CSV table of C-alpha atoms and ligand atoms in Angstrom, one decimal:
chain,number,residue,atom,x,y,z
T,1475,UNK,CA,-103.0,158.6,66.1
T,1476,UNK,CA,-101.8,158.9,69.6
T,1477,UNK,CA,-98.0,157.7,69.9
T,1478,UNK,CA,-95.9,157.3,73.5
T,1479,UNK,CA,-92.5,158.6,73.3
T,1480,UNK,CA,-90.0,157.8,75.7
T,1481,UNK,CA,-86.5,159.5,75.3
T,1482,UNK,CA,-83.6,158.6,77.5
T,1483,UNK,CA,-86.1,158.0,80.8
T,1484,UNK,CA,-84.6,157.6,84.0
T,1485,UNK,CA,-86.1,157.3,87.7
T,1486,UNK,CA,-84.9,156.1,90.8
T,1487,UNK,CA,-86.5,155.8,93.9
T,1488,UNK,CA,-84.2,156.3,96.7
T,1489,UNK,CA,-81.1,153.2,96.0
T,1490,UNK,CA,-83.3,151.8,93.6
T,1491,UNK,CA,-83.1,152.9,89.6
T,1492,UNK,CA,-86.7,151.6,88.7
T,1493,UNK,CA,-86.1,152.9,85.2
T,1494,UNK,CA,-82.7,153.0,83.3
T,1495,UNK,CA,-82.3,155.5,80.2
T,1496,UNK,CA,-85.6,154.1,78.9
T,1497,UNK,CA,-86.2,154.6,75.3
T,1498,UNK,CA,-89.0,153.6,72.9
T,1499,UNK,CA,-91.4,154.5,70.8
T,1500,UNK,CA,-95.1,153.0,70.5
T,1501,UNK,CA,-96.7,151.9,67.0
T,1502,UNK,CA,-99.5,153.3,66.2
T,1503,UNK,CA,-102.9,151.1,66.0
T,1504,UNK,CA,-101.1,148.3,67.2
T,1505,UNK,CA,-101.3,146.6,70.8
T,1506,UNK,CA,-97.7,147.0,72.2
T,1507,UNK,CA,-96.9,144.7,75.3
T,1508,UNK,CA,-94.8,145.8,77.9
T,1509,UNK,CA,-92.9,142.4,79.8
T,1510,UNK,CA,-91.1,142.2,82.0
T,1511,UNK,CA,-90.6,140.6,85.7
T,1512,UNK,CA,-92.0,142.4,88.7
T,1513,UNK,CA,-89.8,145.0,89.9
T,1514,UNK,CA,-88.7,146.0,86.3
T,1515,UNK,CA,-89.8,149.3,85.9
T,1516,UNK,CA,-93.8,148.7,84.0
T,1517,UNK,CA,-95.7,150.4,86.4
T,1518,UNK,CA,-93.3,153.4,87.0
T,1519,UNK,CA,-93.0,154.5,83.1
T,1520,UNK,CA,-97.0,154.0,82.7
T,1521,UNK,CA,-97.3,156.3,85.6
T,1522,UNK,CA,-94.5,158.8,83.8
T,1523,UNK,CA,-96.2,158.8,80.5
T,1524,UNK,CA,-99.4,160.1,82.3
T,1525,UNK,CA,-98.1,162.1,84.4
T,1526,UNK,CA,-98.2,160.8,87.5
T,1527,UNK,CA,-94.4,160.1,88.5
T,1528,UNK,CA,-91.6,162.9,87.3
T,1529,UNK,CA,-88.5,161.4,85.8
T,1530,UNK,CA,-85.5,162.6,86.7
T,1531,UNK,CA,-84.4,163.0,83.6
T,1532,UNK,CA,-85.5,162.1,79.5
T,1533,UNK,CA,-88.5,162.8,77.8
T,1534,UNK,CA,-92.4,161.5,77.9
T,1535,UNK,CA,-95.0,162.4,75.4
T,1536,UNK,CA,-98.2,161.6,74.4
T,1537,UNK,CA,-98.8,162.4,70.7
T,1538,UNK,CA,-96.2,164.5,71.0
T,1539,UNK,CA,-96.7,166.7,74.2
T,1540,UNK,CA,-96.5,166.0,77.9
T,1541,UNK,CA,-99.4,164.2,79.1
T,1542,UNK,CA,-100.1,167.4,81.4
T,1543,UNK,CA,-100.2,169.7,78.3
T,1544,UNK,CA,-103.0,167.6,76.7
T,1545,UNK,CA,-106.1,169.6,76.2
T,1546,UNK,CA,-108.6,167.0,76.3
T,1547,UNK,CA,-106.9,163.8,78.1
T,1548,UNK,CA,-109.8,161.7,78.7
T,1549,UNK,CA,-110.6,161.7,75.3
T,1550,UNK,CA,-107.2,160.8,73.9
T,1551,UNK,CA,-105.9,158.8,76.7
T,1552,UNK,CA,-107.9,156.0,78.9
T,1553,UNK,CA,-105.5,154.5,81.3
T,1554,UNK,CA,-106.3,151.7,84.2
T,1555,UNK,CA,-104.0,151.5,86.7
T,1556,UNK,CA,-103.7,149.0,89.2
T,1557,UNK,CA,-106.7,148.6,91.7
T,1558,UNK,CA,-108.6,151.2,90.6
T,1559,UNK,CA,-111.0,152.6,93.8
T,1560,UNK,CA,-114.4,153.0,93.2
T,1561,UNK,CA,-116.7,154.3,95.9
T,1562,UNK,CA,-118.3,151.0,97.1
T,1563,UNK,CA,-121.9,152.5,97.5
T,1564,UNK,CA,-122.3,153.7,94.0
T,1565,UNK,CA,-123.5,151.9,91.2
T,1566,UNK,CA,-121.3,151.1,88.3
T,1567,UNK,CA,-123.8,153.3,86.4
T,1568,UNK,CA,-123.9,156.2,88.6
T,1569,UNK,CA,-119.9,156.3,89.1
T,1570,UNK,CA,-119.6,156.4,85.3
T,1571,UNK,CA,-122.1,159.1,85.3
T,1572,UNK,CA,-120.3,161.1,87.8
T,1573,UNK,CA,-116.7,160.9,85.9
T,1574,UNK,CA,-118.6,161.3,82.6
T,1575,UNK,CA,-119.7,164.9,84.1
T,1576,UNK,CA,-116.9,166.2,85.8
T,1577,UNK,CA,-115.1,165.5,82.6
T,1578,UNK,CA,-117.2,167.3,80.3
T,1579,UNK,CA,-118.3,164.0,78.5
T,1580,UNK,CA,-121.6,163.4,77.0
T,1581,UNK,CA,-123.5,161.0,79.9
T,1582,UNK,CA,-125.3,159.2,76.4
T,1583,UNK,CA,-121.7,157.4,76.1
T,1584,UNK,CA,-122.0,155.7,80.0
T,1585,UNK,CA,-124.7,152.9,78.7
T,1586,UNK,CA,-122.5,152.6,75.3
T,1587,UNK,CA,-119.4,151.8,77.5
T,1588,UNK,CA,-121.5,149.7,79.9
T,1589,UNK,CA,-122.1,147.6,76.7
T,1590,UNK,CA,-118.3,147.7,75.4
T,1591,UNK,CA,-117.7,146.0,78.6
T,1592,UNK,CA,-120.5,144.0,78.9
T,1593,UNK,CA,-121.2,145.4,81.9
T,1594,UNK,CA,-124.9,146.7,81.4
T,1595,UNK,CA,-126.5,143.8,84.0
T,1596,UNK,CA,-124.8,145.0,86.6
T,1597,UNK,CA,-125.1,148.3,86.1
T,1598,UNK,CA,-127.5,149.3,89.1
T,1599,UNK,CA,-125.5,147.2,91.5
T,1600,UNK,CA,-123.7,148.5,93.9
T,1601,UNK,CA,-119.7,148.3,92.9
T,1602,UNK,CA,-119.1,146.8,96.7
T,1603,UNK,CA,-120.5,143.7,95.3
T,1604,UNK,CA,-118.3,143.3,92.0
T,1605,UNK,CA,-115.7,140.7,92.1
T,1606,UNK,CA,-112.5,141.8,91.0
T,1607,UNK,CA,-113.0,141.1,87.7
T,1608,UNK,CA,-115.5,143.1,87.2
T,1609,UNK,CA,-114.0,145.9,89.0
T,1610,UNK,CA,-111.4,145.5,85.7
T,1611,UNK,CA,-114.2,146.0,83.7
T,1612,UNK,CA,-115.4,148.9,84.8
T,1613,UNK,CA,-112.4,150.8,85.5
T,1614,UNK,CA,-111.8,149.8,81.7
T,1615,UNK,CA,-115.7,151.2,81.1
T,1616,UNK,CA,-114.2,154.6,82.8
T,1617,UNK,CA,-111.3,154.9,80.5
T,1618,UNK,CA,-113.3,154.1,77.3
T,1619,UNK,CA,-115.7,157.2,78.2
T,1620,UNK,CA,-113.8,159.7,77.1
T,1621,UNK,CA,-113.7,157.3,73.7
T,1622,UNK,CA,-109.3,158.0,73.7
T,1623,UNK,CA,-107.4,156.7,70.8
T,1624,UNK,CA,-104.8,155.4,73.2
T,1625,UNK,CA,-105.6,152.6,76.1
T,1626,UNK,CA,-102.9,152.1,78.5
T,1627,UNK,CA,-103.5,149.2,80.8
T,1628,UNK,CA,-101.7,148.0,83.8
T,1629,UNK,CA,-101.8,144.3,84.0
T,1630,UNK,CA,-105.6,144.0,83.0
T,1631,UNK,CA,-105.5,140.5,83.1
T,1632,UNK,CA,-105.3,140.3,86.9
T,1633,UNK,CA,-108.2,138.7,88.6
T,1634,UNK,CA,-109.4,137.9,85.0
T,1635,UNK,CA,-111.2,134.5,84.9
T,1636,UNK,CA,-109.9,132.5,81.7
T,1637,UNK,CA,-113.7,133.9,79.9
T,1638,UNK,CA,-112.5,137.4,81.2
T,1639,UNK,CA,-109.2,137.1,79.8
T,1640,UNK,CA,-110.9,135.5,76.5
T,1641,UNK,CA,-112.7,138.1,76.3
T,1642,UNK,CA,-110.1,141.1,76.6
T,1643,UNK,CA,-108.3,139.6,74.1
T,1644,UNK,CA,-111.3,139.8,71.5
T,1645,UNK,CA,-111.9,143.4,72.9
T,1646,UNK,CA,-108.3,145.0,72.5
T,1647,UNK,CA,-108.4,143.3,69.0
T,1648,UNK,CA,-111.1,144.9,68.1
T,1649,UNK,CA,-110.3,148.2,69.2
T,1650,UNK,CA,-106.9,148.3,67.4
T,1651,UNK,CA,-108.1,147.0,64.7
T,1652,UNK,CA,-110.4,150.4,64.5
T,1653,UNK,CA,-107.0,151.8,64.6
T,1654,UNK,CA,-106.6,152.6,68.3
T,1655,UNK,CA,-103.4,151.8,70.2
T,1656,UNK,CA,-103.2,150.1,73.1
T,1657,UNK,CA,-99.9,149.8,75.3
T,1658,UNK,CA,-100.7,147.0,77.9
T,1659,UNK,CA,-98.4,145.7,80.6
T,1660,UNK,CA,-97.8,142.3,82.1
T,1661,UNK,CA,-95.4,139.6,83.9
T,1662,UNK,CA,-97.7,137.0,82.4
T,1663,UNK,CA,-95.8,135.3,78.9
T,1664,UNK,CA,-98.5,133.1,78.0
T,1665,UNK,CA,-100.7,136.5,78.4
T,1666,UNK,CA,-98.4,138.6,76.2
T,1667,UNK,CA,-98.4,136.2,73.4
T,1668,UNK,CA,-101.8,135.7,72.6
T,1669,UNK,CA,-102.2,139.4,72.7
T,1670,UNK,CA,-100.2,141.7,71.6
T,1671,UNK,CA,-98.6,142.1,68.3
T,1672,UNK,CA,-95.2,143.9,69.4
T,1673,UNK,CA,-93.5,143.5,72.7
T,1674,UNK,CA,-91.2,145.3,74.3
T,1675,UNK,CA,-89.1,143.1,77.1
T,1676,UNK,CA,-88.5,144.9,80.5
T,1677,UNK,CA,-86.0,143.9,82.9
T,1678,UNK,CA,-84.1,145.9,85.9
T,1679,UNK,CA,-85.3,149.1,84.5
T,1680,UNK,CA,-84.1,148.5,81.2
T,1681,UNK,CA,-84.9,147.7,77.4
T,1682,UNK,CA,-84.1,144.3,76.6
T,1683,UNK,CA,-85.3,143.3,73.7
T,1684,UNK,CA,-88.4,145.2,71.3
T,1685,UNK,CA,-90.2,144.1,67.9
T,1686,UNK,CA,-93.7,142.4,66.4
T,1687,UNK,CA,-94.1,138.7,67.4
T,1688,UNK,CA,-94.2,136.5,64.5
T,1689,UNK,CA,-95.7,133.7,64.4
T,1690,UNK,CA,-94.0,130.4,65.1
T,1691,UNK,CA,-91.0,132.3,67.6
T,1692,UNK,CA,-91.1,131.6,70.4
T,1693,UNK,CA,-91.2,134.5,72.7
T,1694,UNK,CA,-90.7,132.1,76.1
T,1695,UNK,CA,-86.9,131.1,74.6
T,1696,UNK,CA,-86.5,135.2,74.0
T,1697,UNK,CA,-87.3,136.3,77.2
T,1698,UNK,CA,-85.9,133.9,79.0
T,1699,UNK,CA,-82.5,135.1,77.2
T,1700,UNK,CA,-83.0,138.7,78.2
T,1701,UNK,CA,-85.1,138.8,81.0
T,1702,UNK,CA,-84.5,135.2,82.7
P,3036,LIG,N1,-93.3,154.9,94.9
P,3036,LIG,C1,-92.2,154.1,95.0
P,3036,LIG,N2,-91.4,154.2,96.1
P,3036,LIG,C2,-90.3,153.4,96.2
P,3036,LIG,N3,-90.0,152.4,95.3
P,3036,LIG,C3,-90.8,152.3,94.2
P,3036,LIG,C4,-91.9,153.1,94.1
P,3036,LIG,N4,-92.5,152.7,92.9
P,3036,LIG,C5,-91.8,151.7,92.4
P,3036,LIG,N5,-90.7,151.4,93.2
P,3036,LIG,C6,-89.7,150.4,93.0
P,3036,LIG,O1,-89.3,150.6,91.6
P,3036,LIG,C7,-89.0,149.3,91.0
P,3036,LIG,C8,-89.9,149.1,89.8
P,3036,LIG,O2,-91.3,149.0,90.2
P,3036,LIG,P1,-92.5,148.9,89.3
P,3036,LIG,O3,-92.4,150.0,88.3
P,3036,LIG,O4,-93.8,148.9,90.1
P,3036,LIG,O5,-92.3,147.5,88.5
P,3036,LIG,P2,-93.3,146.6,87.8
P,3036,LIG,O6,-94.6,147.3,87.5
P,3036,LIG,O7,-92.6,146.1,86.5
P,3036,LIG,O8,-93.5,145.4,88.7
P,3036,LIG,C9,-89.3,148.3,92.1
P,3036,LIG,O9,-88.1,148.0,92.7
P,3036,LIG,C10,-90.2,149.0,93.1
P,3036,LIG,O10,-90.1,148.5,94.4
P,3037,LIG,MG1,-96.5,146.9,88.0
């Protein structure tokens, strides 16, 4: 079981504190929602938890070491980012082939994750051609190679169709339900409340608000108390 910890996290850019003595833990096998408006600090701590962006000060740990201590991080932690690059001439095949190799991984698992995705008919094109959504799906295709127990995604829903977000839904299910965890950013209420099953409200760098969403409570009323 891969848990985030977060202790006392602060980072400022410049003026700007984009995260405020952040603290939280994640559940495990759960999907863990991270809202907030833009500007509040989502992007900055998913970057801190792997590694990415220092804090200036607190604690960040992936089952309970620094992400740069892990010995094997594509296989515990898959993370998409915003607009992940892909080298337009390759193939979605042959660019999961070449990460599955400089990582070590077994290349058997690139038509597995092709299928995870349902990517697999568009495996031979080139990635120039995808459409943003499918650009999601196969920077989600990367981060399952490594087959982590932790997903962190950065606003996957972006440049999802209403199928595509349909069907992300049915997939993070699925994959917490094999007792995975998945901590998943977005601005998007309506999003956040048909996926996840705790949330965590962002707003100004800070923890607003954090607990499972029950049914029958309205989350819109909540946020629009802390966050609004
Ligand atoms: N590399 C950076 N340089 C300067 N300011 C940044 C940088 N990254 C984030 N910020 C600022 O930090 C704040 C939080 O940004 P971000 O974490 O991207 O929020 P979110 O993902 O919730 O929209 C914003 O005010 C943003 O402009
Ligand atoms: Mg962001």
């Amino acid at each position: 079981m891969t848990t985030i910890s977060v202790e006392h996290v602060s980072k400022s850019f410049g003026k700007v504190a984009a995260v405020d003595d952040l603290s939280f833990e994640t559940p495990p096998g759960a999907i863990t929602a991270f809202l907030g408006p833009n500007g509040a600090g989502k992007t900055t701590t998913l970057r801190m938890i792997l590694g990415l962006v220092t804090p200036d000060s607190g604690s960040v740990t992936v089952g309970g070491r620094p992400y740069r201590d892990l010995d094997r991080p594509l296989r515990q932690v898959g993370a998409v980012l915003e607009a992940t690059a892909f080298h337009p001439g390759l193939s979605a095949e042959a660019h999961l082939r070449a990460v599955a190799i400089a990582a070590g991984l077994d290349v058997a698992r690139v038509g597995q994750v092709l299928d995870l995705v349902d990517l697999r008919e568009a495996a031979r094109r080139k990635v120039r051609g995808f459409s943003l959504g499918m650009r999601q799906r196969l920077a989600l295709a990367t981060a399952l190679l490594g087959e982590p127990g932790l997903l962190i995604l950065d606003e996957p829903a972006n440049g999802l169709d209403p199928t595509g977000i349909r069907w992300l839904r049915g997939f993070l299910r699925a994959y917490a339900v094999d007792g995975n965890s998945v901590l998943v950013s977005s601005h998007v209420l309506a999003e956040v409340e048909q996926i996840a099953d705790h949330v965590m409200i962002l707003a100004a760098g800070r923890l607003r608000w954090s607990g499972p969403l029950t049914a029958g409570s309205s989350l819109e009323e909540l946020y629009l108390e802390v966050a609004g």
